[in-house]
Amino acid sequence: MLNNPKIIKNHFKKSYDKYDFNASVQKLSAKKLVAELIKIKNDFPDILECGCGTGVLTSEIKSNINYKNYFVNDIVAQSKNYIDKILDKYTFICGDAKKIRPKRKFDLIISNAMLQWFEKLEPVFNNFSLIMKKDGILALTTFGTDNYREIKEISGLGLNYKPLEKLIVLLKSDFEILYTEDYKQVLEFNNPLEMLAHMKNTGVNSLSEKPWTFTQVKDFCVKYSQKYPKTVLTYNPIIVICTKK
């Protein structure tokens, strides 16, 4: 299973130039997250966005939410080059989201498609609670247990995706749940190789610490074609919005 921060960091660095073109599911998740958030509130003096990447969520926030101070975080320093094209004034914090300690507390902490990369979520949520103002809002998207299910069925590889129910249990000690959504989105490709290229271009390189060899890729494609009549890939986005108690 892939949960080494250094390897994850390297995978995303290599995918950034192609990420926006391939990240259709992540873009929809960002739009849905912001759309639901502004039904609750759309004015936040201090915002922290974690796992900003190429700015998919950043663009949605800029267009729809009022703020005074914007902080962005990512484990990849090169993310700043992309955020520079979206925001004129902001503060960039490079580092692991569960370890960062900004000097101020936030009215909104928001993240899109980041949580699934953490093996343990308790330290992440504890840190978010620590750096959030009382009654602040935490707005997140991640992926549930059916995400990439075809990949796991063929290869046995996959992240430790948490179901929505588990996320709620982990959050409820510090947060009150305001909104949740758990849905599926299925993408179709011409062949398994094209599907693997899509995954790689969104920062997912075979879900293992070492890139697959040519033989492993070929073997996967053969097995996939034998099992599935069409080349499809299931995404299982989850949205959670909550407020600090």
Short mmCIF file of C-alpha atoms in Angstrom, two decimals:
data_model
loop_
_atom_site.label_atom_id
_atom_site.label_comp_id
_atom_site.label_asym_id
_atom_site.label_seq_id
_atom_site.Cartn_x
_atom_site.Cartn_y
_atom_site.Cartn_z
CA MET A 1 0.00 0.00 0.00
CA LEU A 2 1.21 3.50 -0.83
CA ASN A 3 1.37 5.71 2.28
CA ASN A 4 4.94 7.00 2.27
CA PRO A 5 4.80 10.84 2.20
CA LYS A 6 8.05 11.13 0.21
CA ILE A 7 6.80 8.77 -2.50
CA ILE A 8 3.38 10.45 -2.63
CA LYS A 9 5.14 13.79 -2.94
CA ASN A 10 7.24 12.54 -5.88
CA HIS A 11 4.23 11.05 -7.65
CA PHE A 12 2.33 14.33 -7.51
CA LYS A 13 5.33 16.39 -8.60
CA LYS A 14 5.50 14.30 -11.76
CA SER A 15 1.78 14.55 -12.48
CA TYR A 16 1.12 18.26 -11.95
CA ASP A 17 1.40 19.35 -15.59
CA LYS A 18 -1.29 16.84 -16.61
CA TYR A 19 -3.35 16.89 -13.42
CA ASP A 20 -5.98 19.49 -14.29
CA PHE A 21 -6.82 17.85 -17.62
CA ASN A 22 -7.31 14.43 -16.00
CA ALA A 23 -8.83 15.35 -12.61
CA SER A 24 -12.48 15.54 -13.68
CA VAL A 25 -13.73 13.78 -10.54
CA GLN A 26 -11.65 15.99 -8.26
CA LYS A 27 -12.97 19.09 -10.03
CA LEU A 28 -16.57 17.99 -9.55
CA SER A 29 -15.89 17.23 -5.88
CA ALA A 30 -14.45 20.71 -5.39
CA LYS A 31 -17.50 22.32 -7.03
CA LYS A 32 -19.92 20.25 -4.97
CA LEU A 33 -18.02 20.95 -1.74
CA VAL A 34 -18.07 24.71 -2.24
CA ALA A 35 -21.70 24.68 -3.42
CA GLU A 36 -22.79 22.94 -0.21
CA LEU A 37 -20.52 25.07 1.98
CA ILE A 38 -21.92 28.40 0.79
CA LYS A 39 -25.44 27.20 1.65
CA ILE A 40 -24.19 27.20 5.26
CA LYS A 41 -21.85 30.19 5.15
CA ASN A 42 -19.76 32.02 2.57
CA ASP A 43 -17.86 34.61 4.61
CA PHE A 44 -14.67 33.47 6.35
CA PRO A 45 -12.02 36.00 7.48
CA ASP A 46 -9.24 33.40 7.79
CA ILE A 47 -9.09 30.37 5.48
CA LEU A 48 -6.64 27.48 5.36
CA GLU A 49 -6.76 25.19 2.32
CA CYS A 50 -4.83 21.95 2.80
CA GLY A 51 -3.52 19.86 -0.07
CA CYS A 52 -3.98 22.67 -2.59
CA GLY A 53 -2.15 20.91 -5.43
CA THR A 54 -2.63 22.78 -8.71
CA GLY A 55 -5.43 24.95 -7.32
CA VAL A 56 -8.58 23.12 -8.40
CA LEU A 57 -10.32 23.93 -5.12
CA THR A 58 -8.55 27.28 -4.78
CA SER A 59 -10.24 28.56 -7.93
CA GLU A 60 -13.68 27.53 -6.65
CA ILE A 61 -13.10 29.26 -3.32
CA LYS A 62 -11.84 32.45 -4.94
CA SER A 63 -14.95 32.65 -7.13
CA ASN A 64 -17.55 31.86 -4.47
CA ILE A 65 -16.33 32.64 -0.94
CA ASN A 66 -15.49 35.91 0.80
CA TYR A 67 -12.29 36.00 2.83
CA LYS A 68 -9.62 38.34 4.17
CA ASN A 69 -6.61 36.09 4.73
CA TYR A 70 -5.94 33.00 2.62
CA PHE A 71 -3.42 30.34 3.59
CA VAL A 72 -2.65 27.36 1.38
CA ASN A 73 -0.77 24.20 2.25
CA ASP A 74 0.72 21.37 0.24
CA ILE A 75 3.44 18.79 0.73
CA VAL A 76 4.80 19.70 -2.73
CA ALA A 77 6.61 23.06 -2.80
CA GLN A 78 5.97 23.45 -6.55
CA SER A 79 2.26 23.87 -5.80
CA LYS A 80 3.02 27.52 -5.10
CA ASN A 81 3.79 28.06 -8.80
CA TYR A 82 0.21 27.08 -9.64
CA ILE A 83 -1.42 29.04 -6.82
CA ASP A 84 0.53 32.15 -7.92
CA LYS A 85 -1.54 32.08 -11.11
CA ILE A 86 -4.82 32.08 -9.16
CA LEU A 87 -4.30 34.28 -6.09
CA ASP A 88 -2.62 37.65 -5.83
CA LYS A 89 -2.17 37.64 -2.07
CA TYR A 90 -1.86 34.56 0.11
CA THR A 91 0.49 32.65 2.43
CA PHE A 92 1.95 29.31 1.34
CA ILE A 93 2.78 26.67 3.95
CA CYS A 94 4.76 23.70 2.64
CA GLY A 95 4.51 20.55 4.72
CA ASP A 96 2.47 17.65 6.03
CA ALA A 97 -1.07 18.81 6.91
CA LYS A 98 -1.08 16.87 10.16
CA LYS A 99 2.08 18.63 11.38
CA ILE A 100 1.77 22.26 10.27
CA ARG A 101 1.43 24.87 13.03
CA PRO A 102 0.38 28.25 11.57
CA LYS A 103 0.62 31.25 13.88
CA ARG A 104 -3.10 32.02 13.62
CA LYS A 105 -6.31 30.04 13.92
CA PHE A 106 -8.83 29.67 11.12
CA ASP A 107 -12.53 30.21 10.51
CA LEU A 108 -12.46 27.64 7.70
CA ILE A 109 -10.18 24.69 7.03
CA ILE A 110 -10.98 23.12 3.69
CA SER A 111 -9.50 20.32 1.62
CA ASN A 112 -10.31 18.43 -1.56
CA ALA A 113 -9.13 14.86 -2.31
CA MET A 114 -6.33 14.78 0.25
CA LEU A 115 -7.40 12.73 3.29
CA GLN A 116 -7.18 9.37 1.53
CA TRP A 117 -3.39 9.66 1.48
CA PHE A 118 -3.20 9.48 5.28
CA GLU A 119 -3.06 6.02 6.84
CA LYS A 120 -4.29 7.43 10.17
CA LEU A 121 -6.72 10.32 10.24
CA GLU A 122 -6.83 10.97 14.00
CA PRO A 123 -3.63 13.10 13.97
CA VAL A 124 -4.94 15.07 10.99
CA PHE A 125 -8.29 15.86 12.60
CA ASN A 126 -6.62 16.63 15.94
CA ASN A 127 -4.35 19.15 14.25
CA PHE A 128 -7.25 20.73 12.37
CA SER A 129 -9.12 21.15 15.66
CA LEU A 130 -6.05 22.67 17.28
CA ILE A 131 -5.59 25.35 14.60
CA MET A 132 -9.27 26.16 14.16
CA LYS A 133 -11.31 28.85 15.89
CA LYS A 134 -14.25 27.82 18.04
CA ASP A 135 -17.31 27.43 15.80
CA GLY A 136 -14.99 27.29 12.78
CA ILE A 137 -15.95 25.07 9.87
CA LEU A 138 -14.12 22.04 8.51
CA ALA A 139 -15.07 21.18 4.92
CA LEU A 140 -13.57 18.10 3.30
CA THR A 141 -13.77 15.73 0.38
CA THR A 142 -12.07 12.37 0.24
CA PHE A 143 -12.82 8.94 -1.24
CA GLY A 144 -14.72 5.99 0.22
CA THR A 145 -14.25 2.24 0.22
CA ASP A 146 -15.53 1.66 -3.32
CA ASN A 147 -12.92 3.97 -4.82
CA TYR A 148 -10.81 2.24 -7.50
CA ARG A 149 -12.53 -1.03 -6.64
CA GLU A 150 -11.68 -2.51 -10.04
CA ILE A 151 -7.98 -1.89 -9.40
CA LYS A 152 -8.10 -3.58 -6.01
CA GLU A 153 -10.04 -6.57 -7.35
CA ILE A 154 -7.40 -7.21 -10.02
CA SER A 155 -4.17 -6.23 -8.25
CA GLY A 156 -5.00 -6.40 -4.56
CA LEU A 157 -3.55 -2.90 -4.19
CA GLY A 158 -5.37 0.10 -2.80
CA LEU A 159 -5.31 2.82 -0.20
CA ASN A 160 -6.94 2.31 3.18
CA TYR A 161 -10.09 4.17 2.21
CA LYS A 162 -12.39 4.98 5.13
CA PRO A 163 -16.19 4.72 4.86
CA LEU A 164 -18.26 7.79 5.67
CA GLU A 165 -19.41 6.20 8.92
CA LYS A 166 -15.80 5.87 10.11
CA LEU A 167 -15.05 9.51 9.27
CA ILE A 168 -18.06 10.62 11.32
CA VAL A 169 -16.90 8.56 14.30
CA LEU A 170 -13.41 10.07 14.10
CA LEU A 171 -14.76 13.62 13.84
CA LYS A 172 -17.58 13.62 16.36
CA SER A 173 -15.46 14.16 19.48
CA ASP A 174 -14.42 17.65 18.31
CA PHE A 175 -16.90 18.48 15.56
CA GLU A 176 -20.63 18.61 14.91
CA ILE A 177 -21.57 17.21 11.50
CA LEU A 178 -23.50 19.64 9.29
CA TYR A 179 -23.56 17.87 5.91
CA THR A 180 -22.42 14.60 4.35
CA GLU A 181 -22.62 13.08 0.89
CA ASP A 182 -21.38 9.71 -0.36
CA TYR A 183 -21.71 9.04 -4.08
CA LYS A 184 -20.22 7.14 -7.04
CA GLN A 185 -18.82 8.38 -10.33
CA VAL A 186 -17.73 5.90 -12.99
CA LEU A 187 -15.30 6.84 -15.76
CA GLU A 188 -14.96 4.80 -18.95
CA PHE A 189 -11.76 4.37 -20.97
CA ASN A 190 -10.83 2.81 -24.30
CA ASN A 191 -8.56 0.23 -22.68
CA PRO A 192 -6.85 -0.62 -19.35
CA LEU A 193 -3.59 1.09 -20.38
CA GLU A 194 -5.44 4.38 -20.91
CA MET A 195 -7.03 3.96 -17.49
CA LEU A 196 -3.65 3.46 -15.83
CA ALA A 197 -2.33 6.57 -17.59
CA HIS A 198 -5.30 8.53 -16.21
CA MET A 199 -4.46 7.38 -12.69
CA LYS A 200 -0.80 8.28 -13.09
CA ASN A 201 -1.71 11.75 -14.36
CA THR A 202 -3.74 12.39 -11.20
CA GLY A 203 -0.85 11.47 -8.90
CA VAL A 204 -1.65 7.78 -8.46
CA ASN A 205 1.18 5.65 -9.75
CA SER A 206 0.04 2.01 -9.37
CA LEU A 207 -0.79 2.44 -5.65
CA SER A 208 2.49 0.80 -4.70
CA GLU A 209 5.82 2.17 -3.52
CA LYS A 210 7.61 0.99 -6.67
CA PRO A 211 6.32 1.74 -10.18
CA TRP A 212 5.03 -1.32 -11.99
CA THR A 213 7.33 -3.03 -14.45
CA PHE A 214 6.31 -3.52 -18.08
CA THR A 215 5.44 -7.14 -17.26
CA GLN A 216 3.25 -6.12 -14.33
CA VAL A 217 1.39 -3.57 -16.44
CA LYS A 218 0.85 -6.08 -19.22
CA ASP A 219 -0.36 -8.72 -16.76
CA PHE A 220 -2.79 -6.26 -15.17
CA CYS A 221 -4.22 -5.23 -18.56
CA VAL A 222 -4.78 -8.86 -19.56
CA LYS A 223 -6.50 -9.72 -16.27
CA TYR A 224 -8.63 -6.59 -16.39
CA SER A 225 -9.83 -7.32 -19.94
CA GLN A 226 -10.67 -10.89 -18.94
CA LYS A 227 -12.76 -9.76 -15.96
CA TYR A 228 -14.52 -6.65 -17.30
CA PRO A 229 -16.24 -6.25 -20.70
CA LYS A 230 -15.65 -2.48 -20.57
CA THR A 231 -12.77 -0.52 -19.12
CA VAL A 232 -14.32 1.42 -16.26
CA LEU A 233 -12.95 2.97 -13.09
CA THR A 234 -15.15 3.65 -10.08
CA TYR A 235 -14.65 6.74 -7.96
CA ASN A 236 -16.39 7.03 -4.59
CA PRO A 237 -16.23 10.69 -3.48
CA ILE A 238 -17.28 11.65 0.04
CA ILE A 239 -18.11 15.15 1.27
CA VAL A 240 -18.15 16.13 4.95
CA ILE A 241 -18.82 19.58 6.37
CA CYS A 242 -18.74 20.09 10.13
CA THR A 243 -18.25 22.75 12.75
CA LYS A 244 -15.93 22.77 15.75
CA LYS A 245 -17.73 22.29 19.05
#
